[in-house]
């Protein structure tokens, strides 16, 4: 394994060196001119360009768009503060949000930013976005130059979290090519984009906020091997990396680990098997709640973090760990003896081969993982090893996403989740109209649904947090260990970076799922010491 890693690094080093010498790519940062070079995974490059209507700032790599301004932004503790907005509020029925905006903001072409641009942007996203959900928005209307109203189809208390990631585009300068040459009013201007290689940003001299300390930001799109090689060659200031490379020593660099809600866990189908439309939904083994509770108790998450993540992660009990709406009733302790007792109680007795049986059925299931993801594969293998101690046989299988979604309706799959919004909880656990079951794995609980519906209908964002917590556990029912436990959460993966000595990376918010743009959310505050 080590030989393979070294060979891979040598190849990446050679390819990276060739890339820098043969292409017009920035090769070093000069601290005196306040510039920085940051690597990101190739998947972070926006396929549709830097256009909020087509996913820029949203999706798996949720972040604050550098080029455009947003109405509000999230604070380090995931609260909400104003950006373009000077004030905002919601009607008592939750169907109208009114936002007042600044009157001193201009786009980089010199034109003023008005409420018309805000309304245009949101209506554009409503009609075109395939990444963010805008089905709750009926229409955005500019009341005057500095006032915009959002008329909703239904109450949506967490609308401010949407307002925090939608960058405002200029109506007068928007066309089908906008994403390739974006005009905004944010902290940076996109100066150059070499597709498949790099994008260069320069500070907006007319930015209405505090002037960025880092005047030039170059982002290089690279796989992990190449990013490490770039750091080893001194050709990047911040290089993303993975736990598998965390034991590497890079002269002139230190390892930065950032806490995340980049969660890894697997679903446990909660219903008996049924087939419809060619898809099997449900699993006879995991339909037993005591089996699900036993599996949750039998996983030593601390061991998993040590052995799979080299210590760079935190235990996970929920998809919303560390968030303001997290219910700590999800916390439980590893207890193999208690897990075995639950299996016995459920009638699963140990056979001669150590695997439990009940009514002629083996205690077994297949745990799938995305075939291209080595971390999820390692987590699946570790889970299989641990559950063997419980008397459960787990077979692991790498799969493609073309079949994974359908198969996950009947077989557990290692997923990655985590967002700065309670909608992550809703999307995973709330039933959908088409099936009367949750979308990603068979599960339904009317009480859980009701709490989440009431949370969305609240006219006060912070007051809604308590309802989101009750959806997790209200003392009687919910999705935690004492409740239905339809998902098993394993760990939150730290995001790791090799950072050049002398560069002060500003304190990071908890990163969401996706090892991408979140690191540069506050790049304007970085500085060379």
Coordinates of C-alpha atoms in Angstrom, one line a residue:
X1 CA 0.0 0.0 0.0
X2 CA 2.8 2.5 0.9
X3 CA 4.6 1.6 -2.3
X4 CA 1.5 2.3 -4.3
X5 CA 1.0 5.7 -2.5
X6 CA 4.6 6.7 -3.2
X7 CA 4.3 5.7 -6.9
X8 CA 1.1 7.7 -7.1
X9 CA 2.7 10.7 -5.6
X10 CA 5.7 10.6 -7.9
X11 CA 3.5 10.4 -10.9
X12 CA 1.4 13.3 -9.6
X13 CA 4.5 15.3 -8.8
X14 CA 5.7 14.8 -12.4
X15 CA 2.4 15.6 -13.9
X16 CA 1.9 18.7 -11.7
X17 CA 5.4 20.0 -12.6
X18 CA 4.7 19.5 -16.3
X19 CA 1.3 21.3 -15.9
X20 CA 2.8 24.3 -14.3
X21 CA 5.6 24.6 -16.8
X22 CA 3.5 24.0 -19.9
X23 CA 0.4 26.0 -19.1
X24 CA -0.1 29.6 -18.1
X25 CA -0.8 28.8 -14.5
X26 CA 0.4 30.9 -11.6
X27 CA 3.3 29.1 -9.9
X28 CA 3.9 30.9 -6.7
X29 CA 2.4 33.5 -4.4
X30 CA 4.3 36.6 -3.4
X31 CA 3.3 37.6 0.1
X32 CA 4.2 41.2 -0.6
X33 CA 1.3 41.6 -3.1
X34 CA -1.2 39.9 -0.8
X35 CA -2.0 37.0 -3.1
X36 CA -2.7 33.3 -2.4
X37 CA -2.9 30.1 -4.4
X38 CA -5.4 27.5 -3.2
X39 CA -6.1 24.0 -4.6
X40 CA -9.6 22.4 -4.7
X41 CA -10.9 19.1 -6.0
X42 CA -11.6 19.0 -9.7
X43 CA -15.3 18.4 -8.8
X44 CA -15.4 21.9 -7.3
X45 CA -15.1 23.5 -10.7
X46 CA -18.6 24.7 -11.6
X47 CA -19.7 23.0 -14.8
X48 CA -22.2 25.7 -15.6
X49 CA -19.9 28.6 -14.7
X50 CA -20.3 31.1 -11.9
X51 CA -24.0 31.6 -12.2
X52 CA -26.2 31.3 -9.1
X53 CA -29.1 30.2 -11.2
X54 CA -27.3 27.0 -12.1
X55 CA -25.7 26.0 -8.8
X56 CA -22.8 28.4 -8.1
X57 CA -22.8 28.8 -4.3
X58 CA -25.2 25.9 -3.7
X59 CA -25.4 22.1 -3.9
X60 CA -22.9 19.9 -2.2
X61 CA -20.3 22.6 -2.0
X62 CA -22.4 25.3 -0.4
X63 CA -20.5 28.5 0.1
X64 CA -20.8 32.3 0.0
X65 CA -20.2 33.3 -3.6
X66 CA -17.1 35.4 -3.9
X67 CA -18.2 37.3 -7.0
X68 CA -21.8 38.2 -6.1
X69 CA -23.2 39.6 -2.9
X70 CA -25.9 37.9 -0.9
X71 CA -28.8 39.4 1.0
X72 CA -27.5 37.9 4.3
X73 CA -24.7 35.6 5.3
X74 CA -24.2 33.0 8.1
X75 CA -22.0 33.8 11.1
X76 CA -19.5 31.4 12.6
X77 CA -22.1 30.0 14.9
X78 CA -24.5 29.6 11.9
X79 CA -26.7 32.5 12.9
X80 CA -27.8 35.1 10.3
X81 CA -26.3 38.6 9.7
X82 CA -27.0 41.2 7.0
X83 CA -25.0 41.6 3.9
X84 CA -26.9 43.5 1.2
X85 CA -29.9 43.6 3.5
X86 CA -30.3 46.3 6.1
X87 CA -33.3 44.6 7.6
X88 CA -35.7 41.8 6.9
X89 CA -38.8 40.2 8.4
X90 CA -41.7 37.8 7.8
X91 CA -45.4 38.2 7.9
X92 CA -47.3 36.3 10.6
X93 CA -48.7 33.8 8.2
X94 CA -45.2 33.1 6.9
X95 CA -46.1 33.8 3.3
X96 CA -44.4 37.1 2.8
X97 CA -40.7 38.0 3.5
X98 CA -39.8 41.7 3.2
X99 CA -36.2 42.7 2.7
X100 CA -34.7 46.2 2.7
X101 CA -31.3 46.5 1.0
X102 CA -28.5 49.0 0.9
X103 CA -28.6 51.9 -1.5
X104 CA -24.9 52.4 -2.0
X105 CA -24.0 49.1 -3.8
X106 CA -22.8 49.0 -7.5
X107 CA -22.0 46.2 -9.8
X108 CA -18.5 46.1 -11.2
X109 CA -19.7 47.6 -14.4
X110 CA -20.7 50.8 -12.5
X111 CA -24.5 50.2 -12.5
X112 CA -26.3 50.4 -9.2
X113 CA -27.7 47.2 -7.6
X114 CA -31.4 47.7 -6.8
X115 CA -34.3 45.6 -5.6
X116 CA -35.2 44.9 -9.3
X117 CA -31.9 42.9 -9.6
X118 CA -32.7 41.0 -6.4
X119 CA -36.2 40.1 -7.7
X120 CA -34.8 39.2 -11.1
X121 CA -32.2 36.9 -9.5
X122 CA -34.6 35.0 -7.4
X123 CA -37.2 34.6 -10.1
X124 CA -34.5 33.4 -12.4
X125 CA -33.4 30.8 -9.8
X126 CA -37.0 29.7 -9.2
X127 CA -37.4 29.0 -12.9
X128 CA -34.0 27.5 -13.6
X129 CA -32.2 26.1 -10.6
X130 CA -31.8 22.3 -10.6
X131 CA -29.6 22.4 -7.5
X132 CA -31.4 24.5 -4.9
X133 CA -35.1 24.0 -4.2
X134 CA -37.2 27.1 -4.9
X135 CA -40.6 25.4 -5.1
X136 CA -41.7 27.4 -2.1
X137 CA -41.2 30.7 -3.8
X138 CA -44.2 32.0 -5.8
X139 CA -42.7 35.3 -6.9
X140 CA -40.1 38.0 -5.9
X141 CA -41.3 41.5 -6.4
X142 CA -39.4 44.8 -6.2
X143 CA -41.6 47.3 -4.3
X144 CA -39.2 50.1 -4.8
X145 CA -35.4 50.5 -5.4
X146 CA -34.5 49.3 -1.9
X147 CA -37.4 46.9 -1.0
X148 CA -38.1 43.4 -2.2
X149 CA -40.9 41.1 -1.2
X150 CA -40.8 37.4 -1.5
X151 CA -44.3 35.9 -1.9
X152 CA -44.2 32.3 -0.9
X153 CA -46.4 29.4 -2.0
X154 CA -46.1 28.0 1.5
X155 CA -44.5 29.1 4.8
X156 CA -40.8 28.5 4.9
X157 CA -39.2 29.7 8.1
X158 CA -35.6 28.8 7.0
X159 CA -35.7 31.2 4.0
X160 CA -32.8 33.2 5.4
X161 CA -30.5 30.2 4.9
X162 CA -31.4 30.3 1.2
X163 CA -30.8 34.1 1.1
X164 CA -27.3 33.4 2.5
X165 CA -26.2 31.5 -0.6
X166 CA -27.9 33.1 -3.6
X167 CA -25.6 35.7 -5.2
X168 CA -27.4 38.7 -6.8
X169 CA -26.8 39.1 -10.6
X170 CA -27.4 42.2 -12.7
X171 CA -30.6 42.1 -14.7
X172 CA -29.2 44.5 -17.3
X173 CA -26.1 42.4 -17.9
X174 CA -27.5 38.9 -17.7
X175 CA -27.6 36.5 -20.6
X176 CA -27.0 32.8 -21.3
X177 CA -23.2 33.4 -21.1
X178 CA -23.3 35.1 -17.7
X179 CA -21.6 32.2 -15.9
X180 CA -18.6 32.4 -18.2
X181 CA -18.0 36.1 -17.5
X182 CA -19.9 37.0 -14.4
X183 CA -20.5 40.6 -13.2
X184 CA -21.3 41.0 -9.5
X185 CA -21.0 43.3 -6.5
X186 CA -19.1 41.0 -4.2
X187 CA -15.6 41.0 -2.7
X188 CA -13.9 39.7 -5.8
X189 CA -13.9 40.0 -9.6
X190 CA -13.3 36.9 -11.7
X191 CA -10.4 37.9 -14.0
X192 CA -9.4 34.7 -15.7
X193 CA -10.8 31.2 -16.0
X194 CA -8.8 28.4 -17.7
X195 CA -11.3 25.6 -17.7
X196 CA -10.1 22.4 -16.2
X197 CA -7.1 24.2 -14.6
X198 CA -7.6 27.4 -12.7
X199 CA -9.6 30.5 -11.9
X200 CA -8.2 33.8 -10.8
X201 CA -10.0 36.4 -8.7
X202 CA -8.9 39.9 -7.9
X203 CA -10.3 42.2 -5.2
X204 CA -13.2 44.4 -6.2
X205 CA -11.9 48.0 -5.7
X206 CA -15.5 49.3 -5.3
X207 CA -16.7 46.8 -2.8
X208 CA -19.1 48.4 -0.3
X209 CA -17.7 46.4 2.7
X210 CA -14.3 46.2 4.2
X211 CA -11.6 46.0 1.6
X212 CA -10.2 42.4 1.2
X213 CA -6.8 41.9 2.7
X214 CA -6.0 39.2 0.1
X215 CA -6.0 41.1 -3.2
X216 CA -5.6 38.1 -5.5
X217 CA -6.9 34.6 -5.2
X218 CA -5.9 31.8 -7.6
X219 CA -7.8 28.5 -7.3
X220 CA -6.2 25.4 -8.9
X221 CA -8.5 22.4 -9.7
X222 CA -6.6 19.2 -8.8
X223 CA -7.0 15.7 -7.5
X224 CA -5.6 15.0 -4.0
X225 CA -2.3 13.5 -5.3
X226 CA -1.6 16.5 -7.5
X227 CA -2.5 18.9 -4.7
X228 CA 0.0 17.3 -2.4
X229 CA 2.6 17.4 -5.1
X230 CA 1.9 21.1 -5.7
X231 CA 2.5 21.8 -2.0
X232 CA 5.7 19.6 -2.0
X233 CA 6.9 21.7 -5.0
X234 CA 6.0 25.0 -3.3
X235 CA 3.5 25.8 -6.0
X236 CA 0.5 26.3 -3.8
X237 CA -0.1 28.1 -0.5
X238 CA -3.1 26.0 0.6
X239 CA -3.5 22.4 -0.7
X240 CA -6.5 20.3 0.1
X241 CA -5.7 16.8 1.2
X242 CA -7.2 13.6 2.8
X243 CA -6.7 11.7 6.0
X244 CA -4.7 9.1 4.1
X245 CA -2.0 11.7 3.4
X246 CA -2.1 13.4 6.8
X247 CA 1.0 11.6 7.9
X248 CA 3.0 13.3 5.1
X249 CA 5.5 15.9 6.1
X250 CA 5.8 18.9 3.7
X251 CA 8.7 21.3 4.4
X252 CA 7.5 24.8 5.0
X253 CA 3.8 23.7 5.5
X254 CA 1.7 22.7 8.5
X255 CA -1.5 20.7 8.5
X256 CA -4.8 22.6 9.1
X257 CA -7.9 20.6 10.1
X258 CA -11.3 22.2 9.9
X259 CA -14.3 20.9 11.8
X260 CA -17.2 19.9 9.6
X261 CA -20.7 18.6 9.4
X262 CA -19.5 16.6 6.4
X263 CA -21.2 13.5 7.6
X264 CA -20.8 9.9 6.7
X265 CA -23.5 7.3 7.6
X266 CA -25.7 4.7 6.2
X267 CA -29.4 4.1 5.9
X268 CA -31.3 1.1 7.3
X269 CA -34.5 0.4 5.4
X270 CA -37.3 0.3 8.0
X271 CA -40.0 -1.6 6.2
X272 CA -40.6 -5.2 5.1
X273 CA -39.7 -5.7 1.5
X274 CA -42.3 -4.8 -1.2
X275 CA -41.8 -4.4 -4.9
X276 CA -43.3 -1.7 -7.1
X277 CA -42.3 -0.1 -10.4
X278 CA -39.4 -2.6 -10.6
X279 CA -37.9 -1.4 -7.4
X280 CA -37.7 -3.3 -4.1
X281 CA -38.3 -1.2 -1.0
X282 CA -37.6 -2.5 2.5
X283 CA -35.4 -5.1 4.1
X284 CA -36.7 -7.9 6.3
X285 CA -33.6 -7.8 8.6
X286 CA -33.3 -4.1 9.2
X287 CA -37.1 -3.6 9.4
X288 CA -36.8 -4.7 13.1
X289 CA -36.2 -1.6 15.2
X290 CA -34.2 -3.7 17.8
X291 CA -31.8 -4.7 15.0
X292 CA -31.3 -1.1 14.0
X293 CA -30.8 -0.1 17.6
X294 CA -28.3 -2.9 18.2
X295 CA -26.3 -1.9 15.1
X296 CA -26.1 1.7 16.3
X297 CA -24.8 0.5 19.7
X298 CA -22.3 -1.9 18.2
X299 CA -20.3 0.6 16.3
X300 CA -17.3 2.1 18.0
X301 CA -17.0 5.4 16.3
X302 CA -13.9 6.5 18.1
X303 CA -12.1 3.4 16.8
X304 CA -13.4 4.1 13.3
X305 CA -12.0 7.7 13.4
X306 CA -8.6 6.5 14.6
X307 CA -8.3 3.7 12.1
X308 CA -10.0 5.1 9.0
X309 CA -9.5 8.9 9.4
X310 CA -6.1 8.9 11.2
X311 CA -7.8 10.8 14.0
X312 CA -9.1 13.6 11.8
X313 CA -12.8 13.5 12.4
X314 CA -15.5 13.7 15.1
X315 CA -18.1 11.1 16.1
X316 CA -21.5 11.6 14.5
X317 CA -24.9 10.8 15.9
X318 CA -27.0 12.9 13.7
X319 CA -27.0 14.6 10.3
X320 CA -27.0 18.0 12.0
X321 CA -24.3 17.7 14.7
X322 CA -23.1 21.0 16.0
X323 CA -25.9 22.9 14.2
X324 CA -28.2 25.3 16.2
X325 CA -31.1 22.8 15.6
X326 CA -29.2 19.7 16.8
X327 CA -30.8 17.7 19.6
X328 CA -28.1 16.1 21.8
X329 CA -30.6 13.3 22.7
X330 CA -29.0 11.6 19.7
X331 CA -25.8 11.0 21.7
X332 CA -25.3 7.4 22.8
X333 CA -22.4 5.3 23.9
X334 CA -20.8 2.3 22.2
X335 CA -22.0 -0.8 24.1
X336 CA -21.5 -4.1 22.4
X337 CA -23.0 -6.1 25.3
X338 CA -26.2 -4.0 25.2
X339 CA -26.3 -4.5 21.4
X340 CA -26.1 -8.3 21.8
X341 CA -28.8 -8.2 24.4
X342 CA -31.1 -6.4 22.0
X343 CA -30.4 -9.0 19.3
X344 CA -31.3 -11.8 21.7
X345 CA -34.4 -9.9 22.7
X346 CA -35.4 -9.7 19.0
X347 CA -34.9 -13.5 18.6
X348 CA -31.6 -13.4 16.8
X349 CA -29.5 -16.2 18.3
X350 CA -25.9 -16.9 17.5
X351 CA -25.3 -19.9 15.1
X352 CA -22.3 -22.3 15.0
X353 CA -20.4 -19.9 12.6
X354 CA -20.9 -16.9 14.9
X355 CA -23.6 -15.4 12.7
X356 CA -27.0 -14.9 14.2
X357 CA -30.1 -16.5 12.9
X358 CA -33.9 -16.2 13.3
X359 CA -36.5 -18.4 11.7
X360 CA -34.0 -19.8 9.3
X361 CA -32.9 -16.3 8.2
X362 CA -29.3 -15.2 8.6
X363 CA -28.5 -11.8 10.2
X364 CA -26.8 -10.3 7.2
X365 CA -27.0 -7.5 4.7
X366 CA -25.0 -5.9 1.9
X367 CA -23.5 -2.4 2.7
X368 CA -22.9 -0.5 -0.5
X369 CA -20.5 2.4 -1.0
X370 CA -19.7 4.6 -4.0
X371 CA -17.0 2.7 -5.9
X372 CA -14.8 5.7 -6.5
X373 CA -14.7 6.8 -2.8
X374 CA -11.9 5.1 -0.8
X375 CA -12.9 6.7 2.5
X376 CA -16.5 5.4 2.3
X377 CA -15.1 2.0 1.3
X378 CA -12.9 2.0 4.3
X379 CA -15.8 3.0 6.6
X380 CA -17.9 0.2 5.1
X381 CA -15.2 -2.3 5.7
X382 CA -14.7 -1.1 9.2
X383 CA -18.4 -1.3 9.8
X384 CA -18.4 -4.9 8.5
X385 CA -15.6 -5.9 10.8
X386 CA -17.2 -4.3 13.9
X387 CA -20.7 -5.8 13.2
X388 CA -19.2 -9.3 12.9
X389 CA -18.6 -9.0 16.7
X390 CA -22.4 -8.6 17.0
X391 CA -23.0 -11.7 15.0
X392 CA -24.1 -9.8 11.9
X393 CA -22.5 -10.6 8.6
X394 CA -22.0 -7.6 6.3
X395 CA -20.9 -7.9 2.7
X396 CA -19.5 -4.7 1.2
X397 CA -19.9 -3.7 -2.4
X398 CA -18.8 -0.8 -4.5
X399 CA -21.5 0.6 -6.7
X400 CA -22.1 3.4 -9.2
X401 CA -24.7 6.2 -8.6
X402 CA -26.6 5.0 -11.6
X403 CA -27.9 2.1 -9.5
X404 CA -27.2 3.2 -5.9
X405 CA -30.3 5.3 -5.4
X406 CA -32.7 2.5 -6.3
X407 CA -30.8 -0.2 -4.5
X408 CA -30.6 1.9 -1.3
X409 CA -34.4 1.5 -1.0
X410 CA -33.7 -2.1 0.1
X411 CA -30.0 -2.2 1.0
X412 CA -27.9 0.1 3.2
X413 CA -25.5 2.6 1.4
X414 CA -22.8 4.7 2.9
X415 CA -23.8 8.3 2.1
X416 CA -22.3 11.8 2.6
X417 CA -24.5 14.6 3.9
X418 CA -24.3 17.8 5.9
X419 CA -25.5 21.4 5.2
X420 CA -25.9 24.7 6.9
X421 CA -29.7 24.3 6.8
X422 CA -32.3 22.2 8.7
X423 CA -33.6 21.1 5.2
X424 CA -31.0 18.4 5.3
X425 CA -33.0 16.8 8.1
X426 CA -36.2 17.3 6.2
X427 CA -34.9 15.9 2.9
X428 CA -33.6 12.7 4.6
X429 CA -36.5 11.9 7.0
X430 CA -39.7 13.6 5.8
X431 CA -42.1 11.5 3.7
X432 CA -42.8 12.5 0.1
X433 CA -46.2 12.5 -1.5
X434 CA -45.4 10.0 -4.2
X435 CA -44.6 7.1 -2.0
X436 CA -45.7 8.1 1.6
X437 CA -42.1 7.2 2.6
X438 CA -38.9 9.2 2.9
X439 CA -37.0 9.7 -0.4
X440 CA -33.7 8.0 0.2
X441 CA -34.7 5.0 2.3
X442 CA -38.0 3.6 3.4
X443 CA -39.1 5.3 6.5
X444 CA -42.2 7.2 7.7
X445 CA -43.3 8.7 11.0
X446 CA -46.2 11.1 11.0
X447 CA -45.1 12.8 14.3
X448 CA -41.7 13.5 12.9
X449 CA -43.2 14.9 9.7
X450 CA -45.6 17.1 11.7
X451 CA -42.8 18.7 13.7
X452 CA -40.8 19.5 10.6
X453 CA -43.9 20.9 8.9
X454 CA -44.6 23.1 11.9
X455 CA -41.0 24.2 11.9
X456 CA -41.2 25.4 8.3
X457 CA -44.5 27.2 9.0
X458 CA -43.1 29.1 11.9
X459 CA -42.8 32.9 11.3
X460 CA -39.6 33.0 13.5
X461 CA -36.4 31.3 12.4
X462 CA -34.9 30.8 15.8
X463 CA -38.2 29.7 17.4
X464 CA -38.4 27.0 14.7
X465 CA -35.2 25.4 16.0
X466 CA -37.0 23.8 18.9
X467 CA -39.4 22.1 16.5
X468 CA -36.5 20.7 14.5
X469 CA -35.1 19.3 17.7
X470 CA -38.4 17.7 18.6
X471 CA -38.5 16.0 15.1
X472 CA -35.3 14.3 16.2
X473 CA -36.6 13.3 19.6
X474 CA -39.5 14.6 21.7
X475 CA -39.2 12.2 24.6
X476 CA -41.6 9.7 23.1
X477 CA -40.7 9.3 19.4
X478 CA -38.2 10.4 16.8
X479 CA -35.2 9.3 14.8
X480 CA -32.6 8.8 17.6
X481 CA -31.5 5.6 19.4
X482 CA -34.6 5.4 21.6
X483 CA -36.8 6.1 18.6
X484 CA -36.9 4.7 15.1
X485 CA -33.1 5.0 14.3
X486 CA -33.6 4.7 10.5
X487 CA -30.1 6.0 9.8
X488 CA -26.7 5.2 11.4
X489 CA -24.3 8.1 11.6
X490 CA -20.7 7.4 11.9
X491 CA -18.4 10.4 11.7
X492 CA -17.9 14.0 10.5
X493 CA -14.8 14.1 8.4
X494 CA -12.4 16.9 9.1
X495 CA -11.4 18.9 6.0
X496 CA -7.6 18.9 5.8
X497 CA -5.2 21.4 4.2
X498 CA -1.5 21.8 3.9
X499 CA -0.9 25.5 4.6
X500 CA 2.3 27.4 3.8
X501 CA 4.1 28.7 6.9
X502 CA 3.5 32.4 7.3
X503 CA -0.1 32.4 5.9
X504 CA -2.8 33.1 8.5
X505 CA -6.0 31.4 7.4
X506 CA -8.9 33.2 9.1
X507 CA -11.0 31.1 11.6
X508 CA -13.3 28.8 9.6
X509 CA -17.0 28.2 10.1
X510 CA -18.0 24.5 10.4
X511 CA -17.7 23.3 6.8
X512 CA -20.7 21.6 5.2
X513 CA -20.5 18.5 3.0
X514 CA -18.0 18.9 0.2
X515 CA -14.3 19.6 0.4
X516 CA -14.5 22.6 -1.9
X517 CA -15.2 26.3 -1.8
X518 CA -16.0 26.6 1.9
X519 CA -12.3 27.1 2.7
X520 CA -12.3 30.5 0.9
X521 CA -15.5 31.8 2.3
X522 CA -13.4 34.3 4.3
X523 CA -10.3 34.5 2.1
X524 CA -10.7 38.2 2.1
X525 CA -9.7 38.1 5.8
X526 CA -6.5 35.9 5.3
X527 CA -3.1 37.6 5.6
X528 CA 0.6 36.9 5.4
X529 CA 2.4 37.4 8.7

